[in-house]
CSV table of C-alpha atoms in Angstrom, one decimal:
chain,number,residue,atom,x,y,z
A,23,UNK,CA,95.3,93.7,131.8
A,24,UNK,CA,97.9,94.6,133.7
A,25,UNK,CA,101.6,93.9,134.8
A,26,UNK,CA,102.6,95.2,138.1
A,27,UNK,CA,105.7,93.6,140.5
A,28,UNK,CA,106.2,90.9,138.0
A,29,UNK,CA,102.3,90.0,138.1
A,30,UNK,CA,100.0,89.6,135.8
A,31,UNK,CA,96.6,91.3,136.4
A,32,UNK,CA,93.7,89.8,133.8
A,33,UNK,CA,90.7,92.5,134.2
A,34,UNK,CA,88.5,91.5,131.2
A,35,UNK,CA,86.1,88.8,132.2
A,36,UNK,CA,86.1,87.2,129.1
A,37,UNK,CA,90.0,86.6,128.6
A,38,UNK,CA,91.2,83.6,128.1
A,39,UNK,CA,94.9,82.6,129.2
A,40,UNK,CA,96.9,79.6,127.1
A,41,UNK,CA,100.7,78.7,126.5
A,42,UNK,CA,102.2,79.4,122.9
A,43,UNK,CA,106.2,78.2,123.8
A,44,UNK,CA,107.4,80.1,126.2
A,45,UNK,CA,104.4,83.1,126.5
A,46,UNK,CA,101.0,83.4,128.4
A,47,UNK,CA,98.7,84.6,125.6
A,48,UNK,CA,95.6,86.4,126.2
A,49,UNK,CA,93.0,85.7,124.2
A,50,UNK,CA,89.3,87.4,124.1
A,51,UNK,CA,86.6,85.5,121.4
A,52,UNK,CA,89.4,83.6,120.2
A,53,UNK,CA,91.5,86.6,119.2
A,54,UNK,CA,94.7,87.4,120.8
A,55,UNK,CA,95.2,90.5,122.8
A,56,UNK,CA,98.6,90.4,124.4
A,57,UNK,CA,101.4,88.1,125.3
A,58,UNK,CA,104.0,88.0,127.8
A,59,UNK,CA,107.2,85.6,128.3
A,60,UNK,CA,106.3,83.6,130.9
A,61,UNK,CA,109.6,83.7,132.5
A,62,UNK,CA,108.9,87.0,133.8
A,63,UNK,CA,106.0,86.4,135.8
A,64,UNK,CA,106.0,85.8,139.5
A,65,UNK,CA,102.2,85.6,139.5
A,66,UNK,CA,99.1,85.8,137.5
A,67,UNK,CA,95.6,86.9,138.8
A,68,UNK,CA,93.0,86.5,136.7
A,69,UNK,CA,89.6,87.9,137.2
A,70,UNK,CA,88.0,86.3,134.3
A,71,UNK,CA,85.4,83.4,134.2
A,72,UNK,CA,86.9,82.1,131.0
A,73,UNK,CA,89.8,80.7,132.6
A,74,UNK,CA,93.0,79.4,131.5
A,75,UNK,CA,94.1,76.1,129.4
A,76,UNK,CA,95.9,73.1,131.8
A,77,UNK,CA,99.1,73.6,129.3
A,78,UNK,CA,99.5,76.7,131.2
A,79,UNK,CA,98.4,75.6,134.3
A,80,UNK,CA,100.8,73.1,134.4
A,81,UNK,CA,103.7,75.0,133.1
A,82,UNK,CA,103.0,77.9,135.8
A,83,UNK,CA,103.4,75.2,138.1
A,84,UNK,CA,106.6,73.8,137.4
A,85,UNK,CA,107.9,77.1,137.1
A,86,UNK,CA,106.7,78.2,140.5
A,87,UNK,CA,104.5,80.8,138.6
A,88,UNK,CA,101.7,81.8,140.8
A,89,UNK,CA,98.3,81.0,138.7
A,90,UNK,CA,95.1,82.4,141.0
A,91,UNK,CA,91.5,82.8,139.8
A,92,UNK,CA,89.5,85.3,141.2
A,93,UNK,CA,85.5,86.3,140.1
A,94,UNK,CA,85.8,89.5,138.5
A,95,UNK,CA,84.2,90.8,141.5
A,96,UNK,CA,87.2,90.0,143.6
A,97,UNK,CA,86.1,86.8,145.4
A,98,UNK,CA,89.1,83.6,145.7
A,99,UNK,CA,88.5,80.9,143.7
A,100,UNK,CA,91.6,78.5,143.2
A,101,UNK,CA,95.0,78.4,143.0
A,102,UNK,CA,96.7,76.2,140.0
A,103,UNK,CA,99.2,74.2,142.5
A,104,UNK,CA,102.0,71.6,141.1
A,105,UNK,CA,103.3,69.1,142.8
A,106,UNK,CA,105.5,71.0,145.2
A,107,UNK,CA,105.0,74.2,145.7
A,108,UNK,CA,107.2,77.3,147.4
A,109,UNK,CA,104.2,79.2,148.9
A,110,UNK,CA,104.8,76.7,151.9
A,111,UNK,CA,108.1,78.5,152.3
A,112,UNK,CA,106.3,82.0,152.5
A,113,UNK,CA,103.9,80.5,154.9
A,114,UNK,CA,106.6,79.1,157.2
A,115,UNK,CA,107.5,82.4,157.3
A,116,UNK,CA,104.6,84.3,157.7
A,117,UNK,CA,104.2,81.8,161.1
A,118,UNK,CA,107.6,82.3,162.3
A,119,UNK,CA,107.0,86.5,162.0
A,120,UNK,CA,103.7,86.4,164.2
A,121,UNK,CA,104.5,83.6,166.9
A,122,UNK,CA,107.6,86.3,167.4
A,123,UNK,CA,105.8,89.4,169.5
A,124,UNK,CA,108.9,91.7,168.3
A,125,UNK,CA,108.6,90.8,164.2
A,126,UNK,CA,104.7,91.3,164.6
A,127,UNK,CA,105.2,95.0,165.7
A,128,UNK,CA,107.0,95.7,163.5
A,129,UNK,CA,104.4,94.5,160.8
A,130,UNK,CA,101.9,96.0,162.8
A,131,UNK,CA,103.2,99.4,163.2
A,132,UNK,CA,103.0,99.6,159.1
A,133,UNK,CA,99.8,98.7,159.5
A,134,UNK,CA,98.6,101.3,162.0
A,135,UNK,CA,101.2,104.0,160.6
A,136,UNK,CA,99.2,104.1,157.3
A,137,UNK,CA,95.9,103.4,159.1
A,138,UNK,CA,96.4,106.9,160.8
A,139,UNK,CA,97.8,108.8,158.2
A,140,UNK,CA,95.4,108.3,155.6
A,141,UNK,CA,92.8,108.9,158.8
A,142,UNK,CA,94.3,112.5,158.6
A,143,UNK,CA,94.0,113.1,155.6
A,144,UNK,CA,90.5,111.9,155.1
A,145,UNK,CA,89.6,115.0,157.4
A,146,UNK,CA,92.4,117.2,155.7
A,147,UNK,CA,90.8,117.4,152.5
A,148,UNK,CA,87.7,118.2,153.6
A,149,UNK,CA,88.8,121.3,154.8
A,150,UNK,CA,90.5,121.8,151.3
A,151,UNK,CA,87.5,120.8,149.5
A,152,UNK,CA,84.8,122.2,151.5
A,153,UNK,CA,86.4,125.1,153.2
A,154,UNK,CA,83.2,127.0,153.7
A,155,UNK,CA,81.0,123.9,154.9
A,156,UNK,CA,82.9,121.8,157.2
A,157,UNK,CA,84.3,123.4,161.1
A,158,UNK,CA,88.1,124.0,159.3
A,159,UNK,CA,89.5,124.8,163.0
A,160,UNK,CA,88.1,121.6,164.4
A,161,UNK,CA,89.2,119.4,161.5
A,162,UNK,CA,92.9,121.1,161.5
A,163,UNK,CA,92.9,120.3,165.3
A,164,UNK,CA,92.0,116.9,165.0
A,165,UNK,CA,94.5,116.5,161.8
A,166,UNK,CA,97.4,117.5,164.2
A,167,UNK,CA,96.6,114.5,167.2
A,168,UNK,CA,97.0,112.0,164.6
A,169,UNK,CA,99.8,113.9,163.0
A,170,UNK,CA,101.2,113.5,166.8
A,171,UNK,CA,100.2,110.1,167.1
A,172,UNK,CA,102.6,108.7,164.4
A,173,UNK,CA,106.0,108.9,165.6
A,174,UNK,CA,104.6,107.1,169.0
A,175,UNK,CA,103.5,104.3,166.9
A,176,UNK,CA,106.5,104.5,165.7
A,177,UNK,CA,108.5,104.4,168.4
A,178,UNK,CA,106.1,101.9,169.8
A,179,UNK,CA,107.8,98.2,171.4
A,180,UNK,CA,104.6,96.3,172.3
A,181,UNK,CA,101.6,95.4,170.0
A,182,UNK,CA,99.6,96.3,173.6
A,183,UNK,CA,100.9,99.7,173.3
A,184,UNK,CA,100.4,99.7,169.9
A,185,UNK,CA,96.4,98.9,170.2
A,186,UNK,CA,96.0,101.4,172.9
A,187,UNK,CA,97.9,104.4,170.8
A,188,UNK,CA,95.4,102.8,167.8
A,189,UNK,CA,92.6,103.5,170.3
A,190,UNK,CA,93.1,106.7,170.9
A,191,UNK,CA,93.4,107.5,166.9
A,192,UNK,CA,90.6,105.7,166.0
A,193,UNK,CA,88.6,108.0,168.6
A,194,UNK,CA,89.7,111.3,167.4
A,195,UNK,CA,89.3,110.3,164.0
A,196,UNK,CA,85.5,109.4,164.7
A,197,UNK,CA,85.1,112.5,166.8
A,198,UNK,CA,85.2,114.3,163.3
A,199,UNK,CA,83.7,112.1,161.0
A,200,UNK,CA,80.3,113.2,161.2
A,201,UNK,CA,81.4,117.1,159.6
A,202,UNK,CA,82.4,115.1,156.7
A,203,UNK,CA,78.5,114.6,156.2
A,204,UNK,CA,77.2,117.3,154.4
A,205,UNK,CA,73.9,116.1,152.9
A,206,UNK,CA,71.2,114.0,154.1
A,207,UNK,CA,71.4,115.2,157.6
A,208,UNK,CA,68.4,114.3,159.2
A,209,UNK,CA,68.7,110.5,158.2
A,210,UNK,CA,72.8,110.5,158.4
A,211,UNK,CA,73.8,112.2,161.7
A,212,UNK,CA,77.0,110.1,163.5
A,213,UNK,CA,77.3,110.4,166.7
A,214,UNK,CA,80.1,107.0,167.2
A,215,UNK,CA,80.5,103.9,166.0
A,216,UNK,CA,78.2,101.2,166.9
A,217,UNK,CA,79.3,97.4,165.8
A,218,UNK,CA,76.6,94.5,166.1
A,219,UNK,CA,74.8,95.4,165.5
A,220,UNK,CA,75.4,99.1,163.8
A,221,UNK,CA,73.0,100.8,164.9
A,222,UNK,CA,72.6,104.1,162.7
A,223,UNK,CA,72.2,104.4,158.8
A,224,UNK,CA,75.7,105.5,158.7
A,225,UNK,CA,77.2,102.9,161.0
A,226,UNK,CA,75.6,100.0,158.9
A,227,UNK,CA,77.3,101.5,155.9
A,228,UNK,CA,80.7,101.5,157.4
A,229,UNK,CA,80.3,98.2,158.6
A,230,UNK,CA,78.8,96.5,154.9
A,231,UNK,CA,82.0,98.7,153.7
A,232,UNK,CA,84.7,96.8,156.2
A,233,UNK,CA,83.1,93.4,155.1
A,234,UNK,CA,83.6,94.2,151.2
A,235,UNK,CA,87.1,95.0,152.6
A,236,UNK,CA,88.0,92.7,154.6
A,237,UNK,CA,86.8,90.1,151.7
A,238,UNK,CA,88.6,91.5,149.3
A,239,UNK,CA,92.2,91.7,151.3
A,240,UNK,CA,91.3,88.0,152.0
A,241,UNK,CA,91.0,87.2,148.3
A,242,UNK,CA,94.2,89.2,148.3
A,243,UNK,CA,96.1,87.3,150.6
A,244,UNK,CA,95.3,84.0,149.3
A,245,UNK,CA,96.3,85.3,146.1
A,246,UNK,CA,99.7,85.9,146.8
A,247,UNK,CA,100.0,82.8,149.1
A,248,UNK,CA,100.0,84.0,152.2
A,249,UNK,CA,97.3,82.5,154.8
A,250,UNK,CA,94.5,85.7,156.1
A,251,UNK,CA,93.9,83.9,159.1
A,252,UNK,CA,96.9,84.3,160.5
A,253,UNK,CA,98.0,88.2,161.5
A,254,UNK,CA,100.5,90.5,163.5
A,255,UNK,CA,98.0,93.0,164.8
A,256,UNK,CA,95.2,90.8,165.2
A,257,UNK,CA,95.9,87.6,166.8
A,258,UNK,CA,94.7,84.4,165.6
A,259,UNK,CA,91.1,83.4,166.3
A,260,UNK,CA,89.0,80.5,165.2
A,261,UNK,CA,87.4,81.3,161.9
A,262,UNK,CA,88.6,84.9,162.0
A,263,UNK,CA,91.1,86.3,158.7
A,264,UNK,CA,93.1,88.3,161.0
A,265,UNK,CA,96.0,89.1,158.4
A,266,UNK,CA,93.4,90.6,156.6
A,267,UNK,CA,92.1,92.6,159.4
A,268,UNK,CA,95.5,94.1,159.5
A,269,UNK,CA,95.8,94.8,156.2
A,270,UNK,CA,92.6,96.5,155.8
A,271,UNK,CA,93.3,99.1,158.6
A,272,UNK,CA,95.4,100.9,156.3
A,273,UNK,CA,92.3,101.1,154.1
A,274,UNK,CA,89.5,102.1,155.9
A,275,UNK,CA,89.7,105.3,155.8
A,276,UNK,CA,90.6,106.3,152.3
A,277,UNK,CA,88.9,103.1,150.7
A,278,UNK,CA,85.3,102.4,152.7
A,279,UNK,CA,84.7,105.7,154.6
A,280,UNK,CA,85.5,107.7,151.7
A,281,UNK,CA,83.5,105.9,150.0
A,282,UNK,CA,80.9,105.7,152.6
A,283,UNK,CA,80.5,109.3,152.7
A,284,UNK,CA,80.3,109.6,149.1
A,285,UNK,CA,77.3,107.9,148.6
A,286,UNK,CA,75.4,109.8,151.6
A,287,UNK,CA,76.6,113.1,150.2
A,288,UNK,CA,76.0,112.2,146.3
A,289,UNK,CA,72.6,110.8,147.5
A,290,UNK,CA,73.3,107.1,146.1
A,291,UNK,CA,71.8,106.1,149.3
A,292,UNK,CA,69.1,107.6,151.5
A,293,UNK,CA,66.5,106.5,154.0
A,294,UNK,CA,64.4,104.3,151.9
A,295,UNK,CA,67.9,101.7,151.6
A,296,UNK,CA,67.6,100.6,155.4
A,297,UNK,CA,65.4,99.3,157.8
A,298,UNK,CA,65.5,98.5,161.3
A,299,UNK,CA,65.3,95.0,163.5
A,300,UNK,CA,63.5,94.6,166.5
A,301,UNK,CA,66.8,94.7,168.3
A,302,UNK,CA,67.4,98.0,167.2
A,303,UNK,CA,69.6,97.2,164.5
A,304,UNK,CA,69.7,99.2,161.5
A,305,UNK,CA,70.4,97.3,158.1
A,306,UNK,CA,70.4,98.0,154.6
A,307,UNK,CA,67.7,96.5,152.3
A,308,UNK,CA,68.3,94.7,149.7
A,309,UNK,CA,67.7,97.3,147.2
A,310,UNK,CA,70.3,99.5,149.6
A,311,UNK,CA,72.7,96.5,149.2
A,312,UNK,CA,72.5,96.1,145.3
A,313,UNK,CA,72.9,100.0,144.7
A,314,UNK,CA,75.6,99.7,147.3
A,315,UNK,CA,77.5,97.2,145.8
A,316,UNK,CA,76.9,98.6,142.4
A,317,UNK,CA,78.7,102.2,143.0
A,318,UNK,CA,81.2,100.0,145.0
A,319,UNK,CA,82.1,98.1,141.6
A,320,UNK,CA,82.5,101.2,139.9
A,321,UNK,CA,84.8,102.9,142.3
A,322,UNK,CA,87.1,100.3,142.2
A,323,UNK,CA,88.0,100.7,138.6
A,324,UNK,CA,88.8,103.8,139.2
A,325,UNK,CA,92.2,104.7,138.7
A,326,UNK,CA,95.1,106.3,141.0
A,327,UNK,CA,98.6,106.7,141.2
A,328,UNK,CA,100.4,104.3,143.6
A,329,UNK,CA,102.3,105.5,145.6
A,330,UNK,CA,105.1,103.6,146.6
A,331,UNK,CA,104.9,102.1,143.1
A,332,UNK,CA,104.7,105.7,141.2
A,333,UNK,CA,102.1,104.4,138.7
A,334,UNK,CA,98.6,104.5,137.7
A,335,UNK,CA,96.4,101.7,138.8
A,336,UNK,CA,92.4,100.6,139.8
A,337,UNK,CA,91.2,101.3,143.1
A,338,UNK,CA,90.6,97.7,143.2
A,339,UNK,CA,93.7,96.7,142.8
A,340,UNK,CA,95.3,98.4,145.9
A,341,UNK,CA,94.5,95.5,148.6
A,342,UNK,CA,96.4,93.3,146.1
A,343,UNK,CA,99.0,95.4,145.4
A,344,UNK,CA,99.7,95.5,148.9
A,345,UNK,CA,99.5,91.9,149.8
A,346,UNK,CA,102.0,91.6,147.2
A,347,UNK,CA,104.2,93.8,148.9
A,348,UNK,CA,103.6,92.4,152.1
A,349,UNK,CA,104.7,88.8,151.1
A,350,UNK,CA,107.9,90.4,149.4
A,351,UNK,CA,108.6,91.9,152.5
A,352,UNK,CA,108.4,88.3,154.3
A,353,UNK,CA,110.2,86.8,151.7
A,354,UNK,CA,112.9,89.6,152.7
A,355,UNK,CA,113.1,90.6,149.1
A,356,UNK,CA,112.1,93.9,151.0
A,357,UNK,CA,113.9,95.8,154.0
A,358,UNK,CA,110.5,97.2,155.5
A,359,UNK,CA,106.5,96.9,154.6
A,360,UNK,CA,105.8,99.9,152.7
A,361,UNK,CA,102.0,100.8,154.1
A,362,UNK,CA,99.4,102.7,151.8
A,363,UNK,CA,100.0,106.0,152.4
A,364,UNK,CA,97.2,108.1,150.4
A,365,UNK,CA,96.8,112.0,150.1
């Protein structure tokens, strides 16, 4: 467990919240493990199966105490909701910010400005940490056009100009991802990205990656109340979680293509985990998908130091960490987004 921005994280998957007076108890087997005055709390997430007792439930809910239930995977389940509840004031909010073009970029250049700068860095440590196997001089090149790129998003006025400056990133960015690949060569060559259908070993990686994202800033999103299908970057489409869209960009790089390129150059996966359609597409099996999905797991319990926040946390805790900035930020309990900025 885990207490972050006056929330409550519940990791174990057999802990069991109840009310004794005023304090959430955590239980495991029937045997306490922690308590925390309830008055504290803004939220509680729980990634546990066993659940929590309707005492608590219902005293989270008069108190306005967010209660949200997640599969220890990561994947929404329910919110514990009273009989009024202030999320709709959040939501109101979150509306009013992207039906106004000027509020959504400024959400959106947070967005993109982390997007790009963790997009440099991806290729700066490379050259750090494989001085003598990637093209350095290309890599540094490339690390210095994004480096340009940020104070025109920056300075940015229009979310149009801020796509086409994202664009152009995004490009550059790709144009060196394929010396990040430094085993498996034969199989794992990129040459660009292809989307649906990917159609390379590497592209359906990255694209089975930005679904796992994207599903977890969803889960995210809901978790702290806000609604994922409605963003500031991305515009609102029929059956489309745009807000988390936008807050994934920030992640890509550092989160999935990190990760991506981990399992190629570790060997985790290798030819035998795809096949291809008779469209051309190229998917993984589902043997490729369970050893995917397995590393995936373990990465996300692994732990860094947040940045904004100064302490140590999971991997998998970054796209709700975020969202619980983000709704802070709409509340106006904060001046400015912070975005995810990694190195």
């Amino acid at each position: 467990m885990r207490k972050l921005l006056n929330t409550l994280f519940i990791l174990t998957e057999n802990s069991y919240l109840s009310l004794d007076g005023e304090n959430v108890v955590v239980s495991q087997e029937r045997t306490e493990t922690a308590r925390f005055p309830l008055h504290t709390l803004e939220a509680i997430l729980c990634f546990s199966y066993s659940g929590a007792s309707p005492a608590l439930m219902g005293a989270c809910a008069e108190r306005n105490v967010d209660l949200t239930f997640f599969t220890p995977r990561g994947r929404f389940l329910a919110r514990a909701v009273g009989a009024t509840k202030g999320n709709v004031l959040l939501r109101q909010q979150q509306f009013r910010a992207a039906d106004d073009p000027s509020v959504s970029c400024r959400y959106a250049k947070g967005f993109l400005l982390g997007k790009v700068y963790n997009a440099r860095w991806v290729l700066e440590r490379a050259t750090r940490d494989h001085p003598q196997r990637v093209p350095v001089d290309r890599l540094k090149s490339l690390s210095r056009q994004l480096a340009d790129a940020l104070p025109h998003i920056e300075d940015a006025m229009t979310l149009e100009e801020l796509r086409g400056l994202e664009g152009a990133a995004a490009q550059q960015y790709f144009d060196g991802f394929d010396s990040l690949i430094l085993q498996q060569r034969d199989t794992f060559a990129f040459t660009g990205r292809s989307r649906r259908p990917p159609l390379d070993p590497v592209n359906a990686l990255l694209s089975f990656a930005y679904t796992l994202l994207a599903r977890d800033c969803a889960a995210a999103l809901e978790g702290v109340g806000l609604d994922p299908y409605v963003g500031f970057l991305h515009r609102p489409r029929p059956g489309r979680t745009s807000l988390a869209l936008d807050l994934m960009e920030e992640l890509r790089a550092v989160y999935a293509d990190r990760f991506v390129i981990t399992c190629i150059n570790q060997k985790t996966i290798t030819a035998k985990h795809f096949q291809t359609q008779e469209n051309g597409a190229v998917l993984l099996t589902d043997e490729g998908r369970r050893a995917f999905l397995k590393v995936w797991q373990l990465r996300k319990q692994q732990t860094i130091q947040h940045p904004f926040l100064g302490e140590k946390t999971p991997w998998g805790l970054v796209p709700y960490i975020q969202a619980l900035l983000l709704a802070r930020t709409l509340r106006g309990d904060l001046e400015r987004y912070p975005p995810f900025f990694w190195k």
